Short mmCIF file of C-alpha atoms and ligand atoms in Angstrom, two decimals:
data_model
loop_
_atom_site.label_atom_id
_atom_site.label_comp_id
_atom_site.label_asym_id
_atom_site.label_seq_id
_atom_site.Cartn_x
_atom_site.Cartn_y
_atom_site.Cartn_z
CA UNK A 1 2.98 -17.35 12.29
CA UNK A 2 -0.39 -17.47 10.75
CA UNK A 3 -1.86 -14.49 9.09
CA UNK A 4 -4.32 -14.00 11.64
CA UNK A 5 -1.92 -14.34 14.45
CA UNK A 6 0.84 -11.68 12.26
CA UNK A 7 -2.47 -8.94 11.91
CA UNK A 8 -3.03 -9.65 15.82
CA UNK A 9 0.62 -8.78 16.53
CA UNK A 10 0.35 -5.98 14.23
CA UNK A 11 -2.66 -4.69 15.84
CA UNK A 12 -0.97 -4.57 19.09
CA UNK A 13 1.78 -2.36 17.88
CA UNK A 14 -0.94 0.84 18.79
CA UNK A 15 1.61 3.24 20.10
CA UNK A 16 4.27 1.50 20.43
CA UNK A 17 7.49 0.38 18.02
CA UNK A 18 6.76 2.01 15.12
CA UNK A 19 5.30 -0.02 12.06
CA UNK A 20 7.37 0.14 9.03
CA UNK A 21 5.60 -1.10 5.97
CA UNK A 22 6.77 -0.66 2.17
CA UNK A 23 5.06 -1.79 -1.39
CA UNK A 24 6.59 -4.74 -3.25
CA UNK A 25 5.51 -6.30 -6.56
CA UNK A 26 7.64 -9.25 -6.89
CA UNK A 27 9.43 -12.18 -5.76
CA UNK A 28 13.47 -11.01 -5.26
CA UNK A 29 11.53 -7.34 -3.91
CA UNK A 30 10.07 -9.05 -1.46
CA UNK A 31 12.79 -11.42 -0.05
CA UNK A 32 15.16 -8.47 -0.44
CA UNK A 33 13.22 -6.24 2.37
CA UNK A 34 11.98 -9.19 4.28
CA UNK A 35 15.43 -9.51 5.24
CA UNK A 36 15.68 -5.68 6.25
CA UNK A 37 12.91 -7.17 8.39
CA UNK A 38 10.35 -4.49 7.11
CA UNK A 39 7.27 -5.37 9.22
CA UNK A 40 4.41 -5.09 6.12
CA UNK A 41 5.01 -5.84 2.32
CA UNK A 42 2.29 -4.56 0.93
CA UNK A 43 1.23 -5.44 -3.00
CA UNK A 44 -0.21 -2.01 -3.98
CA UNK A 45 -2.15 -0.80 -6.38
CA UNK A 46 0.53 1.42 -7.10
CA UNK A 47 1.56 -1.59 -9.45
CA UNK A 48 -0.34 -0.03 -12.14
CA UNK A 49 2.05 3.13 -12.14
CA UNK A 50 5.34 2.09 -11.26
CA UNK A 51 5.45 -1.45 -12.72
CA UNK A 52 2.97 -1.69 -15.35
CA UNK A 53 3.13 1.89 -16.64
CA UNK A 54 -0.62 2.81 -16.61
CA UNK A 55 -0.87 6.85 -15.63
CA UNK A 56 -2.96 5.77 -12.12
CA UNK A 57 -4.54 2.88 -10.18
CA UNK A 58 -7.77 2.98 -11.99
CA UNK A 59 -6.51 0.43 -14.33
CA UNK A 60 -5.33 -1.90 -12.00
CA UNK A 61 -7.34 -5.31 -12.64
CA UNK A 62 -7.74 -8.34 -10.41
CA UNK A 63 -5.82 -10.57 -12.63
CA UNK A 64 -3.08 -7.85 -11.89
CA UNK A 65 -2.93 -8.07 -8.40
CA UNK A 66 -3.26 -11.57 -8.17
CA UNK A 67 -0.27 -12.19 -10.60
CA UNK A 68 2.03 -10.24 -8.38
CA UNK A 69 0.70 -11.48 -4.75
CA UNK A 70 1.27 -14.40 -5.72
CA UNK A 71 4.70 -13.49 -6.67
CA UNK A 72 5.24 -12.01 -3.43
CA UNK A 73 3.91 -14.70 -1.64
CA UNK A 74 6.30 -17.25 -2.83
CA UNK A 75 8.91 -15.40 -1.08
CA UNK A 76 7.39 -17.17 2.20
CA UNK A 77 8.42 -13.21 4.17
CA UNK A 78 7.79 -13.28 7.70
CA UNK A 79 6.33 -10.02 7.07
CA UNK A 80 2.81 -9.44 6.59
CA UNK A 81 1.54 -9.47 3.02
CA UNK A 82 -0.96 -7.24 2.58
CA UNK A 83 -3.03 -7.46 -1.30
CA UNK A 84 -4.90 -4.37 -2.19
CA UNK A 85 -8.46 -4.62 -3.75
CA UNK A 86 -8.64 -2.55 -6.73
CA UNK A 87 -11.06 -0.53 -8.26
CA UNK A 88 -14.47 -2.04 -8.47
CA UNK A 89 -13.65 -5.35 -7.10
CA UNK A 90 -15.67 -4.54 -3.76
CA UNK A 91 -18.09 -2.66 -5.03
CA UNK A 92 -20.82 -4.50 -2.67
CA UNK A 93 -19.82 -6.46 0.63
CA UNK A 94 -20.30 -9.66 -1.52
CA UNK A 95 -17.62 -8.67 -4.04
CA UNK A 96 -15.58 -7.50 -1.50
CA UNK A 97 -15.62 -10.91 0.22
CA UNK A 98 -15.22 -12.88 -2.66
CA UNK A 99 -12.07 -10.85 -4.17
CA UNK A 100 -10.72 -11.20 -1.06
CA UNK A 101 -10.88 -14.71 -1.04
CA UNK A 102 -9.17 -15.41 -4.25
CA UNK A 103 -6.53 -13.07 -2.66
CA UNK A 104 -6.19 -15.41 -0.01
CA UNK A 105 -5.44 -17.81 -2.37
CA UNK A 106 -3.04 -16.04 -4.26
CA UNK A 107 -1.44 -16.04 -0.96
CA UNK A 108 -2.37 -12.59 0.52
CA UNK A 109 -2.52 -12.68 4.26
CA UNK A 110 -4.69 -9.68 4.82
CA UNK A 111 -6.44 -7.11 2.27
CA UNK A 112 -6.48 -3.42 2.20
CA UNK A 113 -9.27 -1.00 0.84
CA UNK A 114 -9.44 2.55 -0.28
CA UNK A 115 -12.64 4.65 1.76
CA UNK A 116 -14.21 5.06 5.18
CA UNK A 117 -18.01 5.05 6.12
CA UNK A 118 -19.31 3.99 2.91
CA UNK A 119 -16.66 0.54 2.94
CA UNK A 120 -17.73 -0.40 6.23
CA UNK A 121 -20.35 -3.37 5.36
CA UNK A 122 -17.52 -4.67 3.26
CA UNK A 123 -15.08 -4.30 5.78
CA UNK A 124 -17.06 -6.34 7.89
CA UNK A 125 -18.20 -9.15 5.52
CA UNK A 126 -14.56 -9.54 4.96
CA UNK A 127 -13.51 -9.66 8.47
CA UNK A 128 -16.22 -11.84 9.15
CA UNK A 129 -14.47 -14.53 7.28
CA UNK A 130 -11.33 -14.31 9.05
CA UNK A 131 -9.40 -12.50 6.78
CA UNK A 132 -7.59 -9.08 8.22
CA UNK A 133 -8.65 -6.00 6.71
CA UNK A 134 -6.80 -2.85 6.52
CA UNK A 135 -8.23 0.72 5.40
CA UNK A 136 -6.80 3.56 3.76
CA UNK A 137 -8.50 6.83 4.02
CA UNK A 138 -7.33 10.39 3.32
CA UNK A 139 -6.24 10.67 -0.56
CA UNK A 140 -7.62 7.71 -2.36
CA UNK A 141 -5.46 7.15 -5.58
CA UNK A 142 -8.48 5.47 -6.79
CA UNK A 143 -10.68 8.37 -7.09
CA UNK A 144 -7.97 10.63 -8.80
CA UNK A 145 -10.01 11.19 -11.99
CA UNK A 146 -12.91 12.66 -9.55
CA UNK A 147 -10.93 14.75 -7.32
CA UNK A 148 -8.62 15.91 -10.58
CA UNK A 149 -5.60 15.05 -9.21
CA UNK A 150 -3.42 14.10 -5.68
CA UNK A 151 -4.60 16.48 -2.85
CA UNK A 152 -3.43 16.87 0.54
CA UNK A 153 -6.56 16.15 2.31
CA UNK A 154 -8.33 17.11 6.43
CA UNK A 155 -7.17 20.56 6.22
CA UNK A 156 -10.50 22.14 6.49
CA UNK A 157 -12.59 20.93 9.68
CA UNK A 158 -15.10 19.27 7.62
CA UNK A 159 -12.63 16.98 5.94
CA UNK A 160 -11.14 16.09 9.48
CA UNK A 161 -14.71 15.21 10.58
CA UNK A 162 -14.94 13.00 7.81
CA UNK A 163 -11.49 11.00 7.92
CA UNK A 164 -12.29 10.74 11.59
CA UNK A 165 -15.75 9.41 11.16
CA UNK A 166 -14.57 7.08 8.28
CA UNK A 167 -11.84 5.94 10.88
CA UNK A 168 -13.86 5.25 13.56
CA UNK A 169 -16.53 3.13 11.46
CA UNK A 170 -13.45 1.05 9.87
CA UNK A 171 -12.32 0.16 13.31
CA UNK A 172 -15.76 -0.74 14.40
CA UNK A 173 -16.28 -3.00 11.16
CA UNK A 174 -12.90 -4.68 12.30
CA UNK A 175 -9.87 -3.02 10.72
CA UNK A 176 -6.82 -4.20 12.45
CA UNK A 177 -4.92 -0.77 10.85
CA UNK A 178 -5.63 2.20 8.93
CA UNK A 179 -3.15 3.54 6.15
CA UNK A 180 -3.68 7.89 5.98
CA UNK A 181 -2.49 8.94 3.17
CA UNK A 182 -1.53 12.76 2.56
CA UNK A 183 -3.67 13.94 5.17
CA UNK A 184 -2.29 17.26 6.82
CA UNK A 185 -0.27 16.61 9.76
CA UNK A 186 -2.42 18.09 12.91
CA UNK A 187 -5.39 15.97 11.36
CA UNK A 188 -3.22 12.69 11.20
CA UNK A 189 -2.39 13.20 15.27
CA UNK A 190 -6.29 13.90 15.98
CA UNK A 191 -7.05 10.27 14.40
CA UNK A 192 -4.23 8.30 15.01
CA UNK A 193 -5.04 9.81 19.09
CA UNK A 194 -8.36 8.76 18.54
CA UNK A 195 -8.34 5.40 17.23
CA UNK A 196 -7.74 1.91 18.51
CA UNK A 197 -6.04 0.86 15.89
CA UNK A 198 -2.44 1.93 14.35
CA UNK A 199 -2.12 4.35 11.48
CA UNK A 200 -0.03 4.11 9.09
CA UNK A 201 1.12 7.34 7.16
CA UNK A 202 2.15 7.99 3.71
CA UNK A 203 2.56 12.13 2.68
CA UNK A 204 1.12 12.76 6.65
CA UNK A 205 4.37 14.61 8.73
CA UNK A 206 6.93 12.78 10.84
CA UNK A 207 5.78 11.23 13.45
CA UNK A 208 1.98 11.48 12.97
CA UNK A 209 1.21 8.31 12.85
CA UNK A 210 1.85 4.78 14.56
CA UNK A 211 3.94 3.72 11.25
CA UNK A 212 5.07 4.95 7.68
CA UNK A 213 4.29 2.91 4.50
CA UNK A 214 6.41 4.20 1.37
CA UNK A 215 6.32 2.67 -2.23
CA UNK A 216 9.16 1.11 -2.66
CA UNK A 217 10.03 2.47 -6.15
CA UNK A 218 10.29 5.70 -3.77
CA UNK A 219 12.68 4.60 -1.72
CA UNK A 220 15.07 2.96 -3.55
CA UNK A 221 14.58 5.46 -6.48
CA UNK A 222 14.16 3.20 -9.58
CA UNK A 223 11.05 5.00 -10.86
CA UNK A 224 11.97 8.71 -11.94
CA UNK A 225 9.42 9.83 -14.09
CA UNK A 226 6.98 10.63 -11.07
CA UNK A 227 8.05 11.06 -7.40
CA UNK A 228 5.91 12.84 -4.81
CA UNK A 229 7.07 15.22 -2.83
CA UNK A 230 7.01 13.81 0.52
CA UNK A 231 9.51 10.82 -1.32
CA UNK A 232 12.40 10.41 0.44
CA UNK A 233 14.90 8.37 -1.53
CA UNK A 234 17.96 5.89 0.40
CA UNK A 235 19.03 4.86 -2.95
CA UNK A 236 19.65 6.12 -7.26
CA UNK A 237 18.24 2.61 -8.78
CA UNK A 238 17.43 4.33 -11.88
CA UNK A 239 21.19 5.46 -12.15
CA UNK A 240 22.58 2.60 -11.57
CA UNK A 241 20.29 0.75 -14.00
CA UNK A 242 21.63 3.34 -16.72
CA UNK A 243 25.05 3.44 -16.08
CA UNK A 244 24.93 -0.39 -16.16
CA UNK A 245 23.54 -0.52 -19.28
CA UNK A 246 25.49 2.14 -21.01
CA UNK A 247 28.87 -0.01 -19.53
CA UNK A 248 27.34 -2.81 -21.20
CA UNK A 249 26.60 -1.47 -24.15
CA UNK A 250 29.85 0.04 -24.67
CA UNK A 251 31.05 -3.47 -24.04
CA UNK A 252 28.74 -5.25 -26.67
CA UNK A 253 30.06 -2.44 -29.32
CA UNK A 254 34.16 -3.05 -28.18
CA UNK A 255 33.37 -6.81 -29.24
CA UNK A 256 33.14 -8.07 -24.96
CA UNK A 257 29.71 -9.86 -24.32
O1 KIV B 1 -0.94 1.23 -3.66
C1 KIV B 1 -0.15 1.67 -2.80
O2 KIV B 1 1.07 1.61 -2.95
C2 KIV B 1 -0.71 2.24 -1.59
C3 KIV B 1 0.21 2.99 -0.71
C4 KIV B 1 0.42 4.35 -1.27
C5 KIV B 1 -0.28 3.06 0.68
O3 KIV B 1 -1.87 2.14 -1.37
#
């Protein structure tokens, strides 16, 4: 399936089967929940935390997320891979176009950015080009230094006006889905009612959106040094990685290799 032709079909899944998407940073990652048949593999910026140890997405860099889309990518996933910009690479709707671009080439299928009204002309010079565009509005881990720290946003009516606004000016710019991230749960209904395209929540209630993204390090539970509250892990990685290690340690030490 093309990429244009997976974001179409992904589109279309507006309350219906629910979209399940998760984060992956590397090749046997990717392959690994491709075959789970996850529907999105997304190549956060989340990298920067829970791969390359930086304390938040502000020091993600392009050469970053190229590097690991394009380790994704060679995992040919019938999913959809999804690259996301980081911080200050669409700064203006020409950036935004040209990042994307060389995320196309790395072998991204579709690009997602962090904001609402103010990322609409870049949403549309993007989409313009033929290249799927999803948003992400609610808590933006990319403006955790201003907002001093992770907030569950859209509790107080102002903040639902403006995830709703932002929502409806992504769609109109082209979106073909919106991630909401940490936004209270009655606020994530009201948009994902009012919007033509499918939300996807992270931290936003059961059931409040069209689809759940988690990172994967979440899920699986190999990163233990910072897990959100709303994590819900199916797996001990980071146990299993120590035990391993201590066995084989042991081993070395009795003279075993
Ligand atoms: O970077 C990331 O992993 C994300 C998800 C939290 C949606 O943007």
């Amino acid at each position: 399936m093309t990429a244009l032709a997976k974001a179409t079909a992904l589109r279309r899944r507006k309350g219906g089967r629910p979209i399940s998407a998760l984060t992956a940073y590397d090749y046997p990652t990717a392959r690994l929940l491709d075959e789970a048949a996850v529907d999105v593999l997304l190549v956060g910026d989340s990298l920067g935390m829970v791969v390359l140890g930086f304390p938040d997405t502000t020091h993600v860099t392009l050469g970053h997320m190229l590097h690991h889309v394009a380790a994704v990518a060679r995992a040919k996933p019938q999913a959809l891979i999804v690259g996301d910009l980081p911080i200050h690479s669409y700064d203006t709707p020409a950036a935004a176009l040209e990042t994307a671009r060389q995320f196309v080439a790395a072998g991204a299928e579709a690009v997602k950015l962090e904001g609402g009204l103010e990322q609409a002309d870049q949403v549309r010079a993007i989409t313009a080009a033929g290249i799927p565009v999803i948003g992400h509005l609610g808590m933006l881990p990319q403006r955790v230094l201003e907002e001093g720290g992770y907030h569950k946003t859209g509790k107080s009516p102002a903040q639902a006006e403006a995830i709703l606004a932002g929502a409806q000016a992504l769609v109109a710019a082209g979106v073909c889905a919106i991630v909401l991230e940490s936004v209270v749960p009655e606020t994530a209904r009201a948009v994902t009612a009012a919007v033509a395209v499918p939300t996807i929540g992270i931290g936003c209630g059961d059931g409040t959106c069209d689809g759940e993204v988690a990172v994967v390090t979440d899920l699986i539970g190999s990163f233990p040094w910072f897990v959100p509250p709303f994590a819900r892990p199916e797996a001990d990685v980071a146990a299993m990685i120590r035990e391993a290690a201590v066995k084989y340690v042991a081993r070395v030490a009795a003279g075993r290799g």
